[in-house]
């Protein structure tokens, strides 16, 4: 029986492995780092340390380009433009354009202008469970509308028709970056790799022993971080969005980071989690949020319309709902 490694969507402890500069084909190297406010880990077989170190450089470059938390990024420049056109790189233009595709696909339930709302909420350091004032939420909602984004591919510019609108690519950027890392590793001759960008998992080929990678889907809110399911994938992406990832509790209610652009409050639709399996991690990243926001019924209907995409929904009763899998 072939041995296979088990990888969790949520990584608790990451230990970098040291290796020589000219590894054997069977030798695994690991690199870790902190980017996009999360821990990333990349494992690859039969490659050089310098190759994985360059992966960290790729992550750093994209964070500096796309993060709305870095003042010098192109996204921050767009957000601070007061409605004036901003010339951007082809990468930023492409990612915003693809983000808009998913805004339209979800009829605005996924919206890359969510920043005015997400900036109001604190899901990472809020021990008192402070909730934004209703008037502030209402005001922020009035500036969340993806239709305010104007993309001009000829001039490579992006314009916010609402000067108070702001772009946040957090629902799609990590998937896009994972795809770029995979493309780079392939160009370097890597045939087996596992890319984990804070829960956005993308595999290159099968594991070195030719068995599938086994990805553990975390059970929501489980203190032991146990799995609710284990799936086997080769050359595929696995991305989860769930209410347990960033949240706080107030008076018995869970307030989580997946915000409804219409109400300004977290979605409440009987779902705990949506996991997407796809070829592209960018697609999986955006679809996991889209499908969660759309709910079980509409999210399932969307997945059934797409080719080579599967979903696993977890409802509040911890039942698993599989969509797009062969019987």
PDB file of N, CA, C and O in Angstrom, residues 59-112:
ATOM      1  N   UNK A  59       5.492  35.901  -3.865  1.00  0.00           N
ATOM      2  CA  UNK A  59       4.436  36.259  -2.910  1.00  0.00           C
ATOM      3  C   UNK A  59       4.590  37.700  -2.435  1.00  0.00           C
ATOM      4  O   UNK A  59       3.609  38.453  -2.361  1.00  0.00           O
ATOM      5  N   UNK A  60       5.815  38.078  -2.121  1.00  0.00           N
ATOM      6  CA  UNK A  60       6.073  39.438  -1.644  1.00  0.00           C
ATOM      7  C   UNK A  60       5.722  40.476  -2.711  1.00  0.00           C
ATOM      8  O   UNK A  60       5.094  41.500  -2.417  1.00  0.00           O
ATOM      9  N   UNK A  61       6.123  40.186  -3.947  1.00  0.00           N
ATOM     10  CA  UNK A  61       5.845  41.136  -5.030  1.00  0.00           C
ATOM     11  C   UNK A  61       4.349  41.312  -5.240  1.00  0.00           C
ATOM     12  O   UNK A  61       3.865  42.451  -5.422  1.00  0.00           O
ATOM     13  N   UNK A  62       3.600  40.211  -5.220  1.00  0.00           N
ATOM     14  CA  UNK A  62       2.158  40.315  -5.432  1.00  0.00           C
ATOM     15  C   UNK A  62       1.461  40.980  -4.244  1.00  0.00           C
ATOM     16  O   UNK A  62       0.483  41.721  -4.422  1.00  0.00           O
ATOM     17  N   UNK A  63       1.939  40.728  -3.043  1.00  0.00           N
ATOM     18  CA  UNK A  63       1.352  41.405  -1.892  1.00  0.00           C
ATOM     19  C   UNK A  63       1.544  42.914  -2.010  1.00  0.00           C
ATOM     20  O   UNK A  63       0.613  43.688  -1.763  1.00  0.00           O
ATOM     21  N   UNK A  64       2.742  43.327  -2.414  1.00  0.00           N
ATOM     22  CA  UNK A  64       3.015  44.760  -2.573  1.00  0.00           C
ATOM     23  C   UNK A  64       2.225  45.377  -3.726  1.00  0.00           C
ATOM     24  O   UNK A  64       1.983  46.586  -3.743  1.00  0.00           O
ATOM     25  N   UNK A  65       1.805  44.533  -4.652  1.00  0.00           N
ATOM     26  CA  UNK A  65       1.049  45.020  -5.805  1.00  0.00           C
ATOM     27  C   UNK A  65      -0.455  45.086  -5.533  1.00  0.00           C
ATOM     28  O   UNK A  65      -1.132  46.032  -5.959  1.00  0.00           O
ATOM     29  N   UNK A  66      -0.979  44.082  -4.790  1.00  0.00           N
ATOM     30  CA  UNK A  66      -2.418  43.866  -4.744  1.00  0.00           C
ATOM     31  C   UNK A  66      -3.085  44.115  -3.393  1.00  0.00           C
ATOM     32  O   UNK A  66      -4.319  44.178  -3.327  1.00  0.00           O
ATOM     33  N   UNK A  67      -2.310  44.242  -2.329  1.00  0.00           N
ATOM     34  CA  UNK A  67      -2.917  44.395  -1.007  1.00  0.00           C
ATOM     35  C   UNK A  67      -3.462  45.808  -0.806  1.00  0.00           C
ATOM     36  O   UNK A  67      -2.757  46.793  -1.024  1.00  0.00           O
ATOM     37  N   UNK A  68      -4.707  45.880  -0.349  1.00  0.00           N
ATOM     38  CA  UNK A  68      -5.277  47.198  -0.054  1.00  0.00           C
ATOM     39  C   UNK A  68      -4.838  47.695   1.329  1.00  0.00           C
ATOM     40  O   UNK A  68      -5.233  48.781   1.756  1.00  0.00           O
ATOM     41  N   UNK A  69      -4.002  46.906   2.019  1.00  0.00           N
ATOM     42  CA  UNK A  69      -3.468  47.310   3.321  1.00  0.00           C
ATOM     43  C   UNK A  69      -2.091  47.967   3.189  1.00  0.00           C
ATOM     44  O   UNK A  69      -1.563  48.493   4.170  1.00  0.00           O
ATOM     45  N   UNK A  70      -1.497  47.905   2.000  1.00  0.00           N
ATOM     46  CA  UNK A  70      -0.187  48.511   1.755  1.00  0.00           C
ATOM     47  C   UNK A  70      -0.403  49.785   0.948  1.00  0.00           C
ATOM     48  O   UNK A  70      -0.924  49.748  -0.172  1.00  0.00           O
ATOM     49  N   UNK A  71      -0.013  50.914   1.494  1.00  0.00           N
ATOM     50  CA  UNK A  71      -0.346  52.219   0.907  1.00  0.00           C
ATOM     51  C   UNK A  71       0.226  52.401  -0.498  1.00  0.00           C
ATOM     52  O   UNK A  71      -0.345  53.142  -1.308  1.00  0.00           O
ATOM     53  N   UNK A  72       1.355  51.765  -0.786  1.00  0.00           N
ATOM     54  CA  UNK A  72       2.003  51.952  -2.078  1.00  0.00           C
ATOM     55  C   UNK A  72       1.537  50.959  -3.143  1.00  0.00           C
ATOM     56  O   UNK A  72       2.008  51.017  -4.278  1.00  0.00           O
ATOM     57  N   UNK A  73       0.630  50.049  -2.794  1.00  0.00           N
ATOM     58  CA  UNK A  73       0.155  49.073  -3.775  1.00  0.00           C
ATOM     59  C   UNK A  73      -0.713  49.741  -4.832  1.00  0.00           C
ATOM     60  O   UNK A  73      -1.245  50.840  -4.630  1.00  0.00           O
ATOM     61  N   UNK A  74      -0.870  49.075  -5.960  1.00  0.00           N
ATOM     62  CA  UNK A  74      -1.718  49.631  -7.015  1.00  0.00           C
ATOM     63  C   UNK A  74      -3.180  49.684  -6.586  1.00  0.00           C
ATOM     64  O   UNK A  74      -3.902  50.611  -6.970  1.00  0.00           O
ATOM     65  N   UNK A  75      -3.608  48.724  -5.777  1.00  0.00           N
ATOM     66  CA  UNK A  75      -4.992  48.747  -5.294  1.00  0.00           C
ATOM     67  C   UNK A  75      -5.217  49.944  -4.377  1.00  0.00           C
ATOM     68  O   UNK A  75      -6.239  50.644  -4.481  1.00  0.00           O
ATOM     69  N   UNK A  76      -4.265  50.215  -3.495  1.00  0.00           N
ATOM     70  CA  UNK A  76      -4.399  51.378  -2.609  1.00  0.00           C
ATOM     71  C   UNK A  76      -4.380  52.680  -3.397  1.00  0.00           C
ATOM     72  O   UNK A  76      -5.084  53.640  -3.048  1.00  0.00           O
ATOM     73  N   UNK A  77      -3.589  52.723  -4.448  1.00  0.00           N
ATOM     74  CA  UNK A  77      -3.566  53.925  -5.283  1.00  0.00           C
ATOM     75  C   UNK A  77      -4.905  54.149  -5.972  1.00  0.00           C
ATOM     76  O   UNK A  77      -5.371  55.289  -6.093  1.00  0.00           O
ATOM     77  N   UNK A  78      -5.536  53.076  -6.409  1.00  0.00           N
ATOM     78  CA  UNK A  78      -6.878  53.201  -7.003  1.00  0.00           C
ATOM     79  C   UNK A  78      -7.858  53.708  -5.949  1.00  0.00           C
ATOM     80  O   UNK A  78      -8.657  54.621  -6.197  1.00  0.00           O
ATOM     81  N   UNK A  79      -7.788  53.117  -4.749  1.00  0.00           N
ATOM     82  CA  UNK A  79      -8.720  53.488  -3.683  1.00  0.00           C
ATOM     83  C   UNK A  79      -8.554  54.940  -3.238  1.00  0.00           C
ATOM     84  O   UNK A  79      -9.513  55.560  -2.764  1.00  0.00           O
ATOM     85  N   UNK A  80      -7.344  55.462  -3.386  1.00  0.00           N
ATOM     86  CA  UNK A  80      -7.078  56.844  -2.955  1.00  0.00           C
ATOM     87  C   UNK A  80      -7.162  57.846  -4.097  1.00  0.00           C
ATOM     88  O   UNK A  80      -6.848  59.029  -3.914  1.00  0.00           O
ATOM     89  N   UNK A  81      -7.619  57.414  -5.255  1.00  0.00           N
ATOM     90  CA  UNK A  81      -7.553  58.246  -6.467  1.00  0.00           C
ATOM     91  C   UNK A  81      -8.638  59.309  -6.552  1.00  0.00           C
ATOM     92  O   UNK A  81      -8.590  60.168  -7.442  1.00  0.00           O
ATOM     93  N   UNK A  82      -9.652  59.229  -5.668  1.00  0.00           N
ATOM     94  CA  UNK A  82     -10.767  60.189  -5.673  1.00  0.00           C
ATOM     95  C   UNK A  82     -11.494  60.241  -7.022  1.00  0.00           C
ATOM     96  O   UNK A  82     -11.903  61.293  -7.500  1.00  0.00           O
ATOM     97  N   UNK A  83     -11.604  59.056  -7.626  1.00  0.00           N
ATOM     98  CA  UNK A  83     -12.353  58.961  -8.875  1.00  0.00           C
ATOM     99  C   UNK A  83     -11.557  59.206 -10.135  1.00  0.00           C
ATOM    100  O   UNK A  83     -12.123  59.174 -11.240  1.00  0.00           O
ATOM    101  N   UNK A  84     -10.256  59.437 -10.019  1.00  0.00           N
ATOM    102  CA  UNK A  84      -9.415  59.660 -11.192  1.00  0.00           C
ATOM    103  C   UNK A  84      -8.870  58.334 -11.710  1.00  0.00           C
ATOM    104  O   UNK A  84      -8.658  57.398 -10.943  1.00  0.00           O
ATOM    105  N   UNK A  85      -8.635  58.238 -13.023  1.00  0.00           N
ATOM    106  CA  UNK A  85      -8.069  57.004 -13.586  1.00  0.00           C
ATOM    107  C   UNK A  85      -6.662  56.737 -13.037  1.00  0.00           C
ATOM    108  O   UNK A  85      -5.881  57.665 -12.835  1.00  0.00           O
ATOM    109  N   UNK A  86      -6.372  55.459 -12.794  1.00  0.00           N
ATOM    110  CA  UNK A  86      -5.054  55.055 -12.306  1.00  0.00           C
ATOM    111  C   UNK A  86      -4.490  54.006 -13.257  1.00  0.00           C
ATOM    112  O   UNK A  86      -5.139  52.990 -13.520  1.00  0.00           O
ATOM    113  N   UNK A  87      -3.315  54.251 -13.773  1.00  0.00           N
ATOM    114  CA  UNK A  87      -2.665  53.289 -14.657  1.00  0.00           C
ATOM    115  C   UNK A  87      -2.075  52.157 -13.822  1.00  0.00           C
ATOM    116  O   UNK A  87      -1.378  52.409 -12.836  1.00  0.00           O
ATOM    117  N   UNK A  88      -2.352  50.922 -14.215  1.00  0.00           N
ATOM    118  CA  UNK A  88      -1.926  49.773 -13.425  1.00  0.00           C
ATOM    119  C   UNK A  88      -1.236  48.743 -14.315  1.00  0.00           C
ATOM    120  O   UNK A  88      -1.289  48.815 -15.546  1.00  0.00           O
ATOM    121  N   UNK A  89      -0.614  47.763 -13.672  1.00  0.00           N
ATOM    122  CA  UNK A  89       0.064  46.676 -14.381  1.00  0.00           C
ATOM    123  C   UNK A  89      -0.953  45.731 -15.010  1.00  0.00           C
ATOM    124  O   UNK A  89      -2.138  45.737 -14.656  1.00  0.00           O
ATOM    125  N   UNK A  90      -0.476  44.906 -15.922  1.00  0.00           N
ATOM    126  CA  UNK A  90      -1.377  43.951 -16.568  1.00  0.00           C
ATOM    127  C   UNK A  90      -1.907  42.931 -15.566  1.00  0.00           C
ATOM    128  O   UNK A  90      -3.037  42.441 -15.694  1.00  0.00           O
ATOM    129  N   UNK A  91      -1.100  42.614 -14.516  1.00  0.00           N
ATOM    130  CA  UNK A  91      -1.555  41.659 -13.505  1.00  0.00           C
ATOM    131  C   UNK A  91      -2.736  42.223 -12.716  1.00  0.00           C
ATOM    132  O   UNK A  91      -3.736  41.528 -12.503  1.00  0.00           O
ATOM    133  N   UNK A  92      -2.623  43.463 -12.296  1.00  0.00           N
ATOM    134  CA  UNK A  92      -3.722  44.089 -11.543  1.00  0.00           C
ATOM    135  C   UNK A  92      -4.960  44.228 -12.418  1.00  0.00           C
ATOM    136  O   UNK A  92      -6.091  43.955 -11.971  1.00  0.00           O
ATOM    137  N   UNK A  93      -4.755  44.630 -13.663  1.00  0.00           N
ATOM    138  CA  UNK A  93      -5.883  44.786 -14.585  1.00  0.00           C
ATOM    139  C   UNK A  93      -6.587  43.451 -14.804  1.00  0.00           C
ATOM    140  O   UNK A  93      -7.824  43.372 -14.785  1.00  0.00           O
ATOM    141  N   UNK A  94      -5.793  42.397 -14.980  1.00  0.00           N
ATOM    142  CA  UNK A  94      -6.373  41.063 -15.206  1.00  0.00           C
ATOM    143  C   UNK A  94      -7.157  40.593 -13.988  1.00  0.00           C
ATOM    144  O   UNK A  94      -8.280  40.082 -14.122  1.00  0.00           O
ATOM    145  N   UNK A  95      -6.586  40.774 -12.802  1.00  0.00           N
ATOM    146  CA  UNK A  95      -7.246  40.267 -11.605  1.00  0.00           C
ATOM    147  C   UNK A  95      -8.530  41.037 -11.305  1.00  0.00           C
ATOM    148  O   UNK A  95      -9.547  40.450 -10.923  1.00  0.00           O
ATOM    149  N   UNK A  96      -8.512  42.337 -11.470  1.00  0.00           N
ATOM    150  CA  UNK A  96      -9.744  43.116 -11.267  1.00  0.00           C
ATOM    151  C   UNK A  96     -10.800  42.694 -12.283  1.00  0.00           C
ATOM    152  O   UNK A  96     -11.984  42.530 -11.938  1.00  0.00           O
ATOM    153  N   UNK A  97     -10.387  42.489 -13.529  1.00  0.00           N
ATOM    154  CA  UNK A  97     -11.339  42.066 -14.565  1.00  0.00           C
ATOM    155  C   UNK A  97     -11.961  40.723 -14.229  1.00  0.00           C
ATOM    156  O   UNK A  97     -13.177  40.531 -14.367  1.00  0.00           O
ATOM    157  N   UNK A  98     -11.132  39.786 -13.757  1.00  0.00           N
ATOM    158  CA  UNK A  98     -11.678  38.469 -13.391  1.00  0.00           C
ATOM    159  C   UNK A  98     -12.557  38.579 -12.152  1.00  0.00           C
ATOM    160  O   UNK A  98     -13.570  37.883 -12.033  1.00  0.00           O
ATOM    161  N   UNK A  99     -12.164  39.436 -11.211  1.00  0.00           N
ATOM    162  CA  UNK A  99     -13.005  39.653 -10.045  1.00  0.00           C
ATOM    163  C   UNK A  99     -14.378  40.171 -10.428  1.00  0.00           C
ATOM    164  O   UNK A  99     -15.401  39.738  -9.884  1.00  0.00           O
ATOM    165  N   UNK A 100     -14.414  41.076 -11.395  1.00  0.00           N
ATOM    166  CA  UNK A 100     -15.697  41.612 -11.873  1.00  0.00           C
ATOM    167  C   UNK A 100     -16.541  40.528 -12.528  1.00  0.00           C
ATOM    168  O   UNK A 100     -17.779  40.547 -12.429  1.00  0.00           O
ATOM    169  N   UNK A 101     -15.903  39.569 -13.195  1.00  0.00           N
ATOM    170  CA  UNK A 101     -16.641  38.447 -13.778  1.00  0.00           C
ATOM    171  C   UNK A 101     -17.424  37.708 -12.697  1.00  0.00           C
ATOM    172  O   UNK A 101     -18.593  37.343 -12.893  1.00  0.00           O
ATOM    173  N   UNK A 102     -16.785  37.507 -11.552  1.00  0.00           N
ATOM    174  CA  UNK A 102     -17.455  36.776 -10.479  1.00  0.00           C
ATOM    175  C   UNK A 102     -18.471  37.639  -9.746  1.00  0.00           C
ATOM    176  O   UNK A 102     -19.460  37.116  -9.208  1.00  0.00           O
ATOM    177  N   UNK A 103     -18.262  38.926  -9.736  1.00  0.00           N
ATOM    178  CA  UNK A 103     -19.296  39.826  -9.205  1.00  0.00           C
ATOM    179  C   UNK A 103     -20.575  39.681 -10.019  1.00  0.00           C
ATOM    180  O   UNK A 103     -21.685  39.584  -9.459  1.00  0.00           O
ATOM    181  N   UNK A 104     -20.405  39.673 -11.318  1.00  0.00           N
ATOM    182  CA  UNK A 104     -21.575  39.542 -12.200  1.00  0.00           C
ATOM    183  C   UNK A 104     -22.186  38.147 -12.092  1.00  0.00           C
ATOM    184  O   UNK A 104     -23.420  37.992 -12.088  1.00  0.00           O
ATOM    185  N   UNK A 105     -21.333  37.129 -12.008  1.00  0.00           N
ATOM    186  CA  UNK A 105     -21.817  35.744 -11.937  1.00  0.00           C
ATOM    187  C   UNK A 105     -22.677  35.523 -10.697  1.00  0.00           C
ATOM    188  O   UNK A 105     -23.666  34.787 -10.730  1.00  0.00           O
ATOM    189  N   UNK A 106     -22.312  36.178  -9.602  1.00  0.00           N
ATOM    190  CA  UNK A 106     -23.045  36.014  -8.339  1.00  0.00           C
ATOM    191  C   UNK A 106     -24.104  37.100  -8.136  1.00  0.00           C
ATOM    192  O   UNK A 106     -24.713  37.167  -7.067  1.00  0.00           O
ATOM    193  N   UNK A 107     -24.300  37.929  -9.151  1.00  0.00           N
ATOM    194  CA  UNK A 107     -25.255  39.042  -9.062  1.00  0.00           C
ATOM    195  C   UNK A 107     -24.946  39.942  -7.868  1.00  0.00           C
ATOM    196  O   UNK A 107     -25.848  40.402  -7.159  1.00  0.00           O
ATOM    197  N   UNK A 108     -23.655  40.188  -7.644  1.00  0.00           N
ATOM    198  CA  UNK A 108     -23.241  41.124  -6.616  1.00  0.00           C
ATOM    199  C   UNK A 108     -23.130  40.560  -5.209  1.00  0.00           C
ATOM    200  O   UNK A 108     -22.747  41.287  -4.283  1.00  0.00           O
ATOM    201  N   UNK A 109     -23.454  39.292  -5.026  1.00  0.00           N
ATOM    202  CA  UNK A 109     -23.294  38.708  -3.686  1.00  0.00           C
ATOM    203  C   UNK A 109     -21.823  38.601  -3.312  1.00  0.00           C
ATOM    204  O   UNK A 109     -21.449  38.637  -2.146  1.00  0.00           O
ATOM    205  N   UNK A 110     -20.978  38.419  -4.319  1.00  0.00           N
ATOM    206  CA  UNK A 110     -19.533  38.562  -4.191  1.00  0.00           C
ATOM    207  C   UNK A 110     -19.193  39.890  -4.841  1.00  0.00           C
ATOM    208  O   UNK A 110     -19.537  40.124  -5.996  1.00  0.00           O
ATOM    209  N   UNK A 111     -18.540  40.792  -4.093  1.00  0.00           N
ATOM    210  CA  UNK A 111     -18.311  42.141  -4.607  1.00  0.00           C
ATOM    211  C   UNK A 111     -16.917  42.607  -4.203  1.00  0.00           C
ATOM    212  O   UNK A 111     -16.598  42.677  -3.013  1.00  0.00           O
ATOM    213  N   UNK A 112     -16.085  42.910  -5.179  1.00  0.00           N
ATOM    214  CA  UNK A 112     -14.700  43.293  -4.878  1.00  0.00           C
ATOM    215  C   UNK A 112     -14.583  44.744  -4.422  1.00  0.00           C
ATOM    216  O   UNK A 112     -13.476  45.209  -4.137  1.00  0.00           O
TER     217      UNK A 112
END
